[in-house]
Coordinates of C-alpha atoms in Angstrom, one line a residue:
M1 CA -24.7 -23.1 45.8
I2 CA -23.1 -23.1 43.1
K3 CA -26.0 -22.7 39.2
T4 CA -24.7 -25.4 36.8
S5 CA -24.2 -22.5 34.2
S6 CA -21.7 -21.3 36.3
I7 CA -19.7 -24.8 36.8
L8 CA -20.2 -25.0 33.1
F9 CA -18.5 -21.4 32.5
I10 CA -15.8 -22.2 35.1
A11 CA -14.9 -25.5 32.8
L12 CA -15.4 -23.7 29.9
F13 CA -12.6 -21.4 31.3
F14 CA -9.7 -23.6 32.4
S15 CA -10.6 -26.2 29.2
A16 CA -9.9 -23.4 26.9
L17 CA -6.7 -22.5 29.2
A18 CA -5.0 -25.9 28.9
N19 CA -6.1 -26.0 24.8
A20 CA -3.9 -22.0 24.6
Q21 CA -0.6 -22.6 23.4
T22 CA 2.3 -20.7 24.6
T23 CA 5.5 -20.1 22.1
L24 CA 9.0 -19.0 23.9
I25 CA 11.1 -17.2 21.0
K26 CA 14.2 -16.3 22.2
N27 CA 18.3 -16.0 20.9
V28 CA 16.9 -13.2 19.1
Q29 CA 17.9 -9.8 18.2
G30 CA 14.4 -8.0 18.8
Y31 CA 13.4 -4.1 17.7
T32 CA 10.0 -2.9 19.1
M33 CA 9.6 0.9 19.2
A34 CA 7.2 2.1 22.3
N35 CA 6.1 4.9 22.9
D36 CA 8.2 6.9 20.1
K37 CA 11.1 5.1 21.3
L38 CA 13.2 2.2 20.2
I39 CA 13.6 -1.1 22.6
Q40 CA 15.9 -3.6 22.4
F41 CA 15.1 -7.6 23.4
Y42 CA 16.5 -10.6 23.7
A43 CA 13.2 -13.2 23.4
L44 CA 9.6 -12.8 23.1
L45 CA 6.9 -15.4 25.0
F46 CA 3.7 -15.9 23.6
T47 CA 0.9 -17.4 24.0
D48 CA -2.2 -18.2 21.0
D49 CA -2.1 -15.1 19.2
K50 CA -1.1 -12.8 22.1
I51 CA 1.9 -11.3 23.6
D52 CA 2.3 -11.9 27.5
Q53 CA 6.3 -10.8 27.9
L54 CA 9.2 -9.2 26.3
F55 CA 12.6 -10.3 27.8
L56 CA 15.0 -7.9 27.4
N57 CA 18.1 -10.0 27.8
A58 CA 19.8 -12.6 28.2
T59 CA 20.2 -12.7 32.4
E60 CA 16.6 -11.3 32.2
L61 CA 15.0 -15.1 31.0
N62 CA 17.4 -17.4 32.4
T63 CA 16.5 -17.0 36.2
N64 CA 13.3 -17.5 35.1
E65 CA 13.5 -21.2 35.4
N66 CA 10.0 -22.3 35.6
L67 CA 8.9 -21.0 32.1
L68 CA 12.3 -22.6 30.8
N69 CA 12.0 -26.3 31.9
D70 CA 7.4 -26.1 31.1
K71 CA 7.0 -28.9 28.9
K72 CA 4.2 -27.2 28.1
I73 CA 5.9 -24.3 26.6
T74 CA 7.2 -24.6 22.5
I75 CA 10.9 -22.9 23.1
I76 CA 12.5 -21.8 19.7
D77 CA 15.4 -20.6 18.9
G78 CA 16.6 -17.8 16.7
N79 CA 19.4 -18.4 16.3
G80 CA 20.3 -15.3 17.5
K81 CA 18.1 -13.5 13.7
T82 CA 16.9 -10.4 14.0
L83 CA 12.8 -9.8 15.1
I84 CA 10.8 -7.3 14.4
P85 CA 7.3 -6.5 14.2
G86 CA 5.8 -7.4 11.2
L87 CA 5.8 -4.5 8.6
I88 CA 2.0 -2.6 7.9
D89 CA 2.0 -0.8 4.2
A90 CA -0.2 1.8 5.0
H91 CA -1.3 1.6 0.8
G92 CA -1.6 -1.3 -1.2
H93 CA -3.5 -2.0 -4.4
V94 CA -4.2 -6.3 -3.0
L95 CA -6.8 -7.9 -5.9
N96 CA -4.5 -5.6 -8.7
Y97 CA -0.9 -6.6 -7.6
G98 CA -2.9 -10.3 -7.3
L99 CA -4.2 -10.4 -10.4
S100 CA -1.0 -8.2 -11.5
L101 CA 0.4 -11.5 -10.8
M102 CA -2.2 -13.6 -13.1
Q103 CA -0.9 -10.5 -16.5
A104 CA 2.1 -9.9 -18.3
D105 CA 4.9 -7.8 -16.1
L106 CA 6.0 -5.1 -17.9
I107 CA 7.8 -3.4 -14.9
N108 CA 11.4 -2.5 -15.8
S109 CA 11.4 -2.8 -19.6
D110 CA 13.5 -0.9 -21.2
S111 CA 12.0 0.1 -24.2
E112 CA 8.5 0.3 -26.1
L113 CA 10.0 -3.1 -28.4
A114 CA 10.4 -5.2 -24.9
A115 CA 7.1 -5.0 -23.2
V116 CA 5.4 -5.3 -26.2
L117 CA 7.7 -8.7 -26.5
R118 CA 7.0 -9.3 -22.6
A119 CA 3.8 -9.5 -23.8
V120 CA 3.9 -11.8 -26.7
D121 CA 6.0 -14.0 -24.2
F122 CA 2.7 -13.8 -21.9
S123 CA 0.7 -14.2 -25.2
K124 CA 2.1 -17.5 -25.6
Q125 CA 2.4 -18.8 -22.1
N126 CA -1.1 -18.2 -22.1
P127 CA -2.8 -18.9 -25.2
N128 CA -6.9 -19.4 -24.3
S129 CA -7.1 -15.1 -22.8
A130 CA -9.6 -13.4 -24.3
W131 CA -7.4 -10.2 -23.7
I132 CA -3.9 -10.0 -23.5
Q133 CA -3.3 -8.1 -19.4
G134 CA -0.7 -6.2 -18.2
R135 CA 1.3 -4.3 -16.1
G136 CA 4.3 -2.2 -16.0
W137 CA 5.6 -0.1 -18.6
N138 CA 7.0 3.0 -17.7
Q139 CA 7.8 5.6 -20.9
V140 CA 10.0 7.4 -18.9
Q141 CA 12.4 4.7 -18.8
W142 CA 12.8 4.8 -22.3
P143 CA 14.9 6.3 -24.4
S144 CA 12.3 8.0 -26.6
N145 CA 9.9 9.1 -23.5
Q146 CA 7.3 9.0 -25.4
F147 CA 4.0 7.4 -25.0
P148 CA 3.4 4.2 -27.0
T149 CA 1.7 3.6 -29.4
A150 CA -1.4 0.9 -30.7
K151 CA 1.1 0.4 -34.5
S152 CA 3.9 -1.5 -31.8
L153 CA 1.1 -3.7 -30.6
D154 CA -1.0 -4.2 -33.7
K155 CA 2.1 -5.6 -35.4
Y156 CA 2.2 -8.5 -33.4
F157 CA -1.0 -8.7 -32.2
P158 CA -3.6 -8.0 -35.4
N159 CA -6.4 -9.0 -34.1
K160 CA -6.5 -10.2 -30.6
P161 CA -7.0 -7.1 -28.3
V162 CA -4.7 -5.9 -26.0
W163 CA -4.8 -3.8 -22.4
L164 CA -2.1 -3.4 -20.7
R165 CA -1.5 -0.3 -17.6
R166 CA 1.4 2.2 -17.0
V167 CA 3.2 1.1 -14.2
D168 CA 0.6 4.0 -12.0
G169 CA -1.9 2.8 -13.0
H170 CA -3.4 5.5 -14.3
A171 CA -3.1 5.2 -17.8
G172 CA -3.5 2.8 -20.2
W173 CA -2.1 1.3 -23.7
A174 CA -4.3 -0.2 -26.1
N175 CA -4.4 -2.2 -29.8
S176 CA -6.3 -1.1 -32.4
A177 CA -8.3 -4.5 -31.5
A178 CA -9.1 -3.4 -28.5
M179 CA -10.7 0.6 -29.2
K180 CA -12.2 -1.2 -31.9
I181 CA -13.9 -3.8 -29.6
S182 CA -14.4 -1.2 -27.8
G183 CA -15.6 1.5 -30.3
I184 CA -12.4 4.0 -29.9
T185 CA -12.3 6.4 -33.1
Q186 CA -11.5 10.6 -33.9
A187 CA -14.9 11.3 -33.2
T188 CA -14.8 9.7 -29.5
V189 CA -15.3 12.5 -26.9
T190 CA -12.7 12.8 -24.3
P191 CA -14.2 12.3 -20.2
E192 CA -13.9 14.9 -18.3
G193 CA -11.0 14.0 -16.2
G194 CA -9.0 12.4 -18.3
D195 CA -6.9 12.2 -22.1
I196 CA -7.2 10.1 -25.0
I197 CA -3.8 11.1 -26.4
R198 CA -3.9 11.5 -30.1
D199 CA -2.1 12.1 -33.5
D200 CA -1.7 15.6 -35.1
Q201 CA -4.9 14.4 -37.0
G202 CA -6.6 13.2 -34.0
A203 CA -7.2 10.1 -34.2
P204 CA -6.1 8.1 -31.1
T205 CA -2.7 6.5 -30.3
G206 CA -4.2 4.2 -27.7
V207 CA -3.2 5.5 -25.0
F208 CA -5.8 6.8 -22.1
I209 CA -5.4 8.4 -19.5
D210 CA -7.0 8.6 -15.7
N211 CA -11.0 8.5 -16.6
A212 CA -10.7 7.5 -20.5
M213 CA -9.0 4.2 -19.2
D214 CA -13.1 3.3 -18.5
L215 CA -13.6 3.7 -22.8
I216 CA -11.6 0.5 -22.9
S217 CA -11.4 -1.3 -19.6
K218 CA -15.1 -1.1 -19.2
N219 CA -14.8 -3.7 -22.5
V220 CA -12.5 -6.7 -21.1
A221 CA -14.6 -9.0 -20.2
P222 CA -15.3 -8.7 -15.9
L223 CA -13.6 -11.7 -13.4
T224 CA -15.5 -14.0 -11.6
Q225 CA -15.8 -14.0 -7.9
E226 CA -13.8 -17.2 -7.1
E227 CA -11.1 -16.2 -9.6
N228 CA -10.6 -12.5 -7.5
K229 CA -11.2 -14.5 -4.0
I230 CA -7.9 -16.7 -5.9
A231 CA -6.3 -13.5 -6.9
L232 CA -6.3 -12.2 -3.3
I233 CA -5.4 -15.3 -1.7
K234 CA -2.2 -15.6 -4.3
A235 CA -1.5 -11.7 -3.7
M236 CA -1.6 -12.1 0.6
E237 CA 1.2 -15.1 0.5
S238 CA 3.1 -13.7 -1.5
L239 CA 3.0 -10.2 1.0
A240 CA 3.8 -12.5 3.8
S241 CA 6.8 -13.8 2.1
M242 CA 7.8 -10.0 2.2
G243 CA 7.4 -9.2 5.4
L244 CA 4.7 -7.5 5.6
T245 CA 1.8 -8.7 8.2
S246 CA -0.6 -6.1 7.5
V247 CA -1.7 -3.9 4.0
H248 CA -4.2 -1.1 4.0
D249 CA -6.1 -1.5 0.6
A250 CA -6.6 1.1 -1.2
G251 CA -9.9 1.3 -3.5
I252 CA -12.0 -1.9 -2.7
D253 CA -15.8 -2.3 -3.9
K254 CA -18.6 -4.3 -2.3
D255 CA -17.8 -7.3 -4.1
N256 CA -14.4 -7.1 -2.8
L257 CA -15.4 -6.8 0.5
K258 CA -17.4 -9.2 0.7
L259 CA -15.0 -11.8 -0.4
Y260 CA -12.5 -10.9 2.8
K261 CA -15.7 -11.4 4.9
A262 CA -15.8 -15.1 3.2
L263 CA -12.4 -15.6 3.5
A264 CA -12.0 -14.1 7.5
N265 CA -15.0 -16.6 7.8
E266 CA -12.5 -19.3 6.4
K267 CA -9.0 -18.4 8.2
N268 CA -8.1 -18.7 4.8
M269 CA -5.9 -14.8 5.2
A270 CA -2.3 -14.5 5.6
I271 CA -1.6 -11.3 6.4
R272 CA -4.2 -8.5 8.1
I273 CA -6.4 -6.4 5.4
N274 CA -7.6 -2.3 6.8
A275 CA -10.0 -1.7 3.7
M276 CA -10.7 1.7 2.2
L277 CA -13.9 1.4 0.0
Y278 CA -14.2 2.6 -3.2
L279 CA -15.7 6.3 -3.4
P280 CA -17.8 6.2 -6.0
S281 CA -18.1 2.6 -6.1
D282 CA -21.7 0.8 -6.4
N283 CA -24.1 1.1 -4.0
W284 CA -20.6 3.4 -1.5
Q285 CA -23.9 5.0 0.1
Q286 CA -25.5 1.3 1.7
V287 CA -22.5 0.2 2.3
L288 CA -21.2 3.3 4.7
E289 CA -24.7 3.3 6.0
A290 CA -24.2 -0.3 7.1
G291 CA -21.5 0.9 9.2
A292 CA -18.1 -0.1 10.1
F293 CA -16.8 -3.8 12.2
S294 CA -14.0 -5.5 12.4
S295 CA -13.0 -9.6 12.1
K296 CA -13.3 -11.4 15.8
D297 CA -9.5 -12.3 15.4
N298 CA -8.9 -8.7 13.1
M299 CA -7.8 -10.2 9.9
I300 CA -10.0 -7.7 8.0
A301 CA -11.3 -3.9 9.1
F302 CA -13.4 -1.9 7.9
N303 CA -13.3 1.7 9.0
S304 CA -12.8 4.1 6.1
V305 CA -12.8 5.3 2.9
K306 CA -10.1 6.2 -0.4
I307 CA -11.3 9.5 -2.8
Q308 CA -8.9 9.8 -5.8
A309 CA -8.4 14.2 -6.2
D310 CA -6.5 13.7 -9.1
G311 CA -3.5 11.5 -11.8
A312 CA -0.8 11.0 -11.3
L313 CA 3.1 12.9 -12.1
G314 CA 4.2 10.8 -14.7
S315 CA 1.1 10.4 -17.0
R316 CA 0.9 14.7 -16.2
G317 CA -2.0 13.6 -14.1
A318 CA -1.4 15.4 -11.0
A319 CA -3.5 18.5 -11.4
L320 CA -0.4 21.4 -10.4
I321 CA -1.5 25.4 -9.5
E322 CA 0.8 26.5 -12.4
S323 CA 1.5 24.3 -16.0
Y324 CA 3.9 21.4 -16.0
S325 CA 7.7 22.9 -16.1
D326 CA 7.7 20.5 -19.3
H327 CA 4.5 20.9 -21.1
S328 CA 3.4 24.4 -21.5
G329 CA -0.4 24.8 -20.4
H330 CA -0.8 21.9 -19.3
K331 CA -1.3 21.4 -15.2
G332 CA -3.0 17.6 -14.9
L333 CA -6.8 15.8 -13.8
L334 CA -8.7 16.9 -11.5
L335 CA -10.8 13.8 -11.3
H336 CA -14.0 15.3 -9.7
D337 CA -16.1 18.6 -9.7
S338 CA -16.0 20.6 -5.6
K339 CA -19.6 19.5 -6.0
S340 CA -18.9 15.4 -6.3
L341 CA -15.7 15.9 -4.5
N342 CA -16.9 17.7 -1.4
K343 CA -20.5 15.4 -1.4
Y344 CA -17.7 11.9 -1.0
I345 CA -15.4 13.7 1.6
N346 CA -18.6 14.8 4.2
T347 CA -20.7 12.0 3.3
A348 CA -18.5 9.6 4.5
M349 CA -16.8 12.1 7.8
K350 CA -20.6 12.4 9.0
A351 CA -21.2 8.2 8.9
G352 CA -18.0 8.3 11.2
F353 CA -15.7 6.9 8.7
Q354 CA -11.9 7.7 7.8
V355 CA -11.5 9.7 4.8
N356 CA -7.8 8.9 2.9
T357 CA -8.0 10.6 0.0
H358 CA -5.4 10.1 -2.8
A359 CA -3.6 13.9 -3.9
I360 CA -0.8 13.6 -5.7
G361 CA 0.2 17.6 -7.4
D362 CA 0.4 20.2 -5.6
N363 CA -3.7 21.7 -6.5
A364 CA -5.0 18.6 -5.7
N365 CA -3.4 19.0 -1.7
V366 CA -5.0 22.5 -1.9
I367 CA -8.1 21.5 -2.9
V368 CA -8.4 18.8 -0.5
L369 CA -6.5 20.1 2.5
D370 CA -9.6 23.3 2.0
S371 CA -12.0 20.3 2.1
Y372 CA -10.9 18.5 5.1
E373 CA -10.5 21.7 6.9
K374 CA -13.9 22.2 6.2
N375 CA -15.8 19.0 6.9
I376 CA -13.5 18.2 9.6
K377 CA -15.0 21.0 11.6
R378 CA -18.4 20.5 10.1
T379 CA -18.7 17.1 11.5
N380 CA -16.0 17.3 14.5
T381 CA -14.4 14.4 12.9
K382 CA -10.5 15.2 14.0
H383 CA -10.1 12.2 15.9
L384 CA -11.0 9.4 12.8
R385 CA -7.3 10.7 11.6
H386 CA -7.7 11.4 7.7
R387 CA -5.1 11.3 5.6
V388 CA -4.3 12.1 2.3
E389 CA -2.5 9.5 0.3
H390 CA 0.7 10.1 -2.1
A391 CA 0.7 13.8 0.3
Q392 CA 3.4 14.4 -2.9
V393 CA 3.2 17.4 -4.2
L394 CA 3.2 20.0 -1.7
R395 CA 3.4 24.0 -1.3
L396 CA 5.2 24.3 1.4
S397 CA 3.0 26.9 2.8
D398 CA 0.7 23.9 3.6
I399 CA 2.8 21.4 5.0
P400 CA 2.0 23.4 8.8
R401 CA -1.4 22.3 7.9
F402 CA -1.7 18.2 8.4
S403 CA -0.5 18.9 12.2
E404 CA -3.0 21.8 12.9
L405 CA -5.6 19.7 11.6
G406 CA -4.6 15.9 12.7
I407 CA -4.2 14.3 9.1
I408 CA -1.6 11.7 8.5
A409 CA 0.7 11.9 5.7
S410 CA 0.1 8.3 4.7
M411 CA 3.6 8.4 1.9
Q412 CA 5.7 5.8 -0.2
A413 CA 9.5 6.0 -0.2
T414 CA 9.8 4.4 -3.2
H415 CA 8.0 7.1 -4.9
A416 CA 10.7 9.5 -4.5
T417 CA 13.4 7.1 -5.8
S418 CA 10.9 6.2 -8.9
D419 CA 10.1 9.1 -9.9
K420 CA 13.7 11.1 -8.9
N421 CA 14.8 11.0 -12.8
M422 CA 11.5 13.3 -14.0
A423 CA 10.4 14.8 -11.0
I424 CA 12.3 17.7 -11.7
D425 CA 11.6 18.4 -15.5
R426 CA 7.5 17.8 -14.5
L427 CA 8.1 20.3 -11.4
G428 CA 10.9 22.8 -11.8
P429 CA 13.4 24.0 -9.7
E430 CA 10.9 25.6 -7.1
R431 CA 7.9 23.2 -6.7
I432 CA 9.9 20.3 -6.2
L433 CA 11.9 21.6 -3.2
G434 CA 7.7 20.5 -1.7
A435 CA 7.6 17.1 -3.4
Y436 CA 8.9 14.4 -1.4
A437 CA 9.2 15.9 1.5
W438 CA 9.5 13.7 4.6
R439 CA 11.6 15.7 6.5
K440 CA 9.5 19.0 6.2
L441 CA 6.6 17.2 7.3
L442 CA 7.9 15.3 10.4
S443 CA 9.4 19.0 11.4
A444 CA 6.2 19.8 11.1
N445 CA 5.3 17.5 13.6
T446 CA 3.2 15.5 10.6
V447 CA 2.4 11.3 11.0
I448 CA 4.0 10.4 8.0
A449 CA 2.6 6.2 7.5
A450 CA 4.6 4.5 5.4
G451 CA 3.7 2.1 2.0
S452 CA 4.3 1.1 -1.2
D453 CA 1.4 1.9 -3.8
F454 CA 1.6 -1.9 -4.7
P455 CA 1.8 -2.2 -7.8
V456 CA 2.7 0.1 -8.8
E457 CA 6.2 -0.5 -6.2
S458 CA 7.4 -3.7 -5.1
P459 CA 5.1 -3.8 -2.3
N460 CA 8.9 -5.0 -0.2
P461 CA 9.1 -3.5 2.5
F462 CA 12.4 -3.2 2.5
Y463 CA 12.4 -1.2 -0.6
G464 CA 10.4 1.4 1.3
L465 CA 12.9 1.4 4.2
H466 CA 16.2 1.7 2.2
A467 CA 14.4 4.6 0.4
S468 CA 13.9 6.4 3.1
V469 CA 16.7 6.2 4.6
T470 CA 19.1 6.5 1.9
R471 CA 17.4 8.0 -1.3
Q472 CA 19.0 5.6 -3.3
D473 CA 18.2 3.5 -6.2
H474 CA 19.1 0.1 -5.6
T475 CA 22.3 1.2 -7.4
N476 CA 22.8 3.4 -4.6
Q477 CA 22.3 6.3 -6.6
P478 CA 22.9 9.6 -6.6
L479 CA 25.4 9.5 -4.3
G480 CA 23.9 10.9 -1.1
G481 CA 20.8 10.4 -2.5
W482 CA 18.3 12.8 -4.1
M483 CA 17.4 15.5 -2.1
S484 CA 19.0 14.2 0.5
N485 CA 18.0 16.2 3.3
E486 CA 14.9 14.9 3.1
K487 CA 16.0 11.8 4.4
M488 CA 14.6 10.3 7.8
T489 CA 16.7 8.1 10.1
R490 CA 16.3 4.7 10.8
V491 CA 14.1 4.3 13.6
E492 CA 11.7 7.1 12.1
A493 CA 12.1 4.8 9.1
F494 CA 11.0 1.6 10.5
N495 CA 8.4 3.9 12.9
S496 CA 6.8 4.4 9.4
F497 CA 6.0 0.7 9.2
T498 CA 5.1 -0.1 12.2
Q499 CA 3.8 2.2 15.2
A500 CA 2.8 5.1 13.1
A501 CA 1.3 2.7 10.0
A502 CA -0.9 1.1 12.9
Y503 CA -1.8 4.6 13.9
S504 CA -3.1 5.2 10.8
G505 CA -5.7 2.7 11.2
H506 CA -6.6 3.1 13.8
Q507 CA -4.9 -0.2 14.7
E508 CA -2.0 1.0 17.5
N509 CA -3.4 -1.0 20.3
I510 CA -3.3 -4.4 18.6
I511 CA -0.5 -4.1 16.4
G512 CA 2.3 -1.8 15.3
S513 CA 5.0 -2.7 18.2
L514 CA 5.5 -6.0 20.7
Q515 CA 3.7 -5.4 24.0
T516 CA 1.8 -7.6 26.0
G517 CA -1.5 -7.7 25.0
K518 CA -1.0 -7.1 21.1
K519 CA -1.1 -9.4 18.8
A520 CA 1.6 -12.1 17.5
D521 CA 2.6 -10.2 14.7
F522 CA 7.2 -10.9 14.0
I523 CA 9.0 -11.5 11.3
L524 CA 12.5 -12.6 11.1
L525 CA 15.1 -11.2 9.0
T526 CA 18.2 -12.9 8.0
D527 CA 19.8 -9.4 8.5
N528 CA 19.5 -6.4 11.9
L529 CA 17.6 -3.7 10.1
F530 CA 19.6 -1.0 12.5
T531 CA 23.8 -2.4 11.4
I532 CA 24.1 -3.7 8.5
D533 CA 25.1 -0.9 6.4
E534 CA 22.2 1.1 5.1
K535 CA 22.8 0.5 1.2
K536 CA 21.9 -3.3 1.8
L537 CA 18.3 -2.4 4.1
W538 CA 17.3 -3.6 0.4
K539 CA 18.8 -6.9 -0.1
N540 CA 17.0 -7.6 3.9
Q541 CA 15.7 -11.2 3.1
V542 CA 12.5 -12.5 5.8
I543 CA 12.7 -16.2 6.7
S544 CA 9.5 -16.5 9.1
T545 CA 6.1 -14.1 9.5
W546 CA 3.9 -15.1 12.0
V547 CA 0.5 -13.5 12.7
N548 CA -1.7 -13.5 15.2
G549 CA 0.9 -16.3 16.8
K550 CA 1.0 -18.6 13.9
K551 CA 3.5 -18.8 11.2
V552 CA 2.1 -18.2 7.6
Y553 CA 5.6 -18.0 6.0
P554 CA 6.6 -20.2 5.0
Q555 CA 3.7 -22.3 5.0
Q556 CA 3.9 -25.5 7.1

């Protein structure tokens, strides 16, 4: 005799099958990674959010008449366009990107005055803003090659406070009104792990680096949770339009995590987020004690932390072993003393979390690798695949340590093409050999997970694929590529944005490649990544983006 509960279960099971939506996308130039090899296919079949089958060619599909004649299956003609797994950015800042879409855009401003005038334009469009905020200036791109000053802002903003972050987020530029509100005077003490740029008389000029930025930013009125939520939604929709279906959010706090959970519950996330908790942030230990988690649909996952060891190369905050080649006596900034850094790393590892530490300078990388080596052994957590974020400037002798310790290099290709005009000035001819060293790391069997570090760089993953393959900017300079011996092949670059990036987030079993049983996350493109001229890789356009088997771009 069958129990009533069993009958109900069977009824519900077949009801679910009846409501399932199966889709076939055929006539595509399909590419995916499988067992570290590039696989081509003609059609993709998926039901709801899971992939059922790949058809490698038209003949294989056309012999399946039952499938092609099934009226319940939605059939889409890909018109010969390219279909690949959704791309994954292993290091971005989603909230900051969303906020940057709501602030003055200073990226690629070609002079200090040009940056100021963009802030002026933004102010005219947003007259009710209590503070004028913006991001994206880079003094290295200006004829002066000098940090800006409050004076140039004061001319246009004598009373309203202005706070403009450098492109890398490691320096901020304030006007006199902002410094007055913040109580900044000549007597202000420079905080540990930061720097206040001063004039010959010792007065602050308006630029604050790394930990010193808090002197200004803590006085900017915080956004409400609803405003932050709007920024997250805006950011994720924008990222989906560029072909990203998953992003590793590199440094969030408990409130940001709470927002992601709410958005996941509301089914209001365009893309997947793999969140890293910033250490230290409010109540970080309690958040770790609560443990890792993932939503049922895997739209939000939390199993890692983000720590910052040093600053950035462009603002001379990256911690170097020897002095900067263009600034004698200056070695950059370590943002934590060794005891604190080791505490954060050890605590997170013991709690079972993957540890992802920002390290740009060779000194920061040595310190992080040494701490990882000691604490991995202490906690027996090599299997957690700890990461170094950026791994930008390395001693050649440290490169083999990544593979030996099972550490992933989370790198951003566009940093190399953006930094090429100043990196040798900062590092000199010898240290540069261990900088942006993708080929050396790959040859040492290191897993490289690709990202962009947006909004420091554009989140467009095709910019990163282009930079990985060519080591050139969008004007095809320099000829042959900058330090061209460090180039990736197209397959290696593609892998770094797909399979390797998924692996770096412990998600290789659900995303990163198109295989039976994995999530139906994919994108359709105008051009074929593997056949077009490599110089045009950055120009590729997204036709549509699909996450969990649903089209999220363009929105229906």
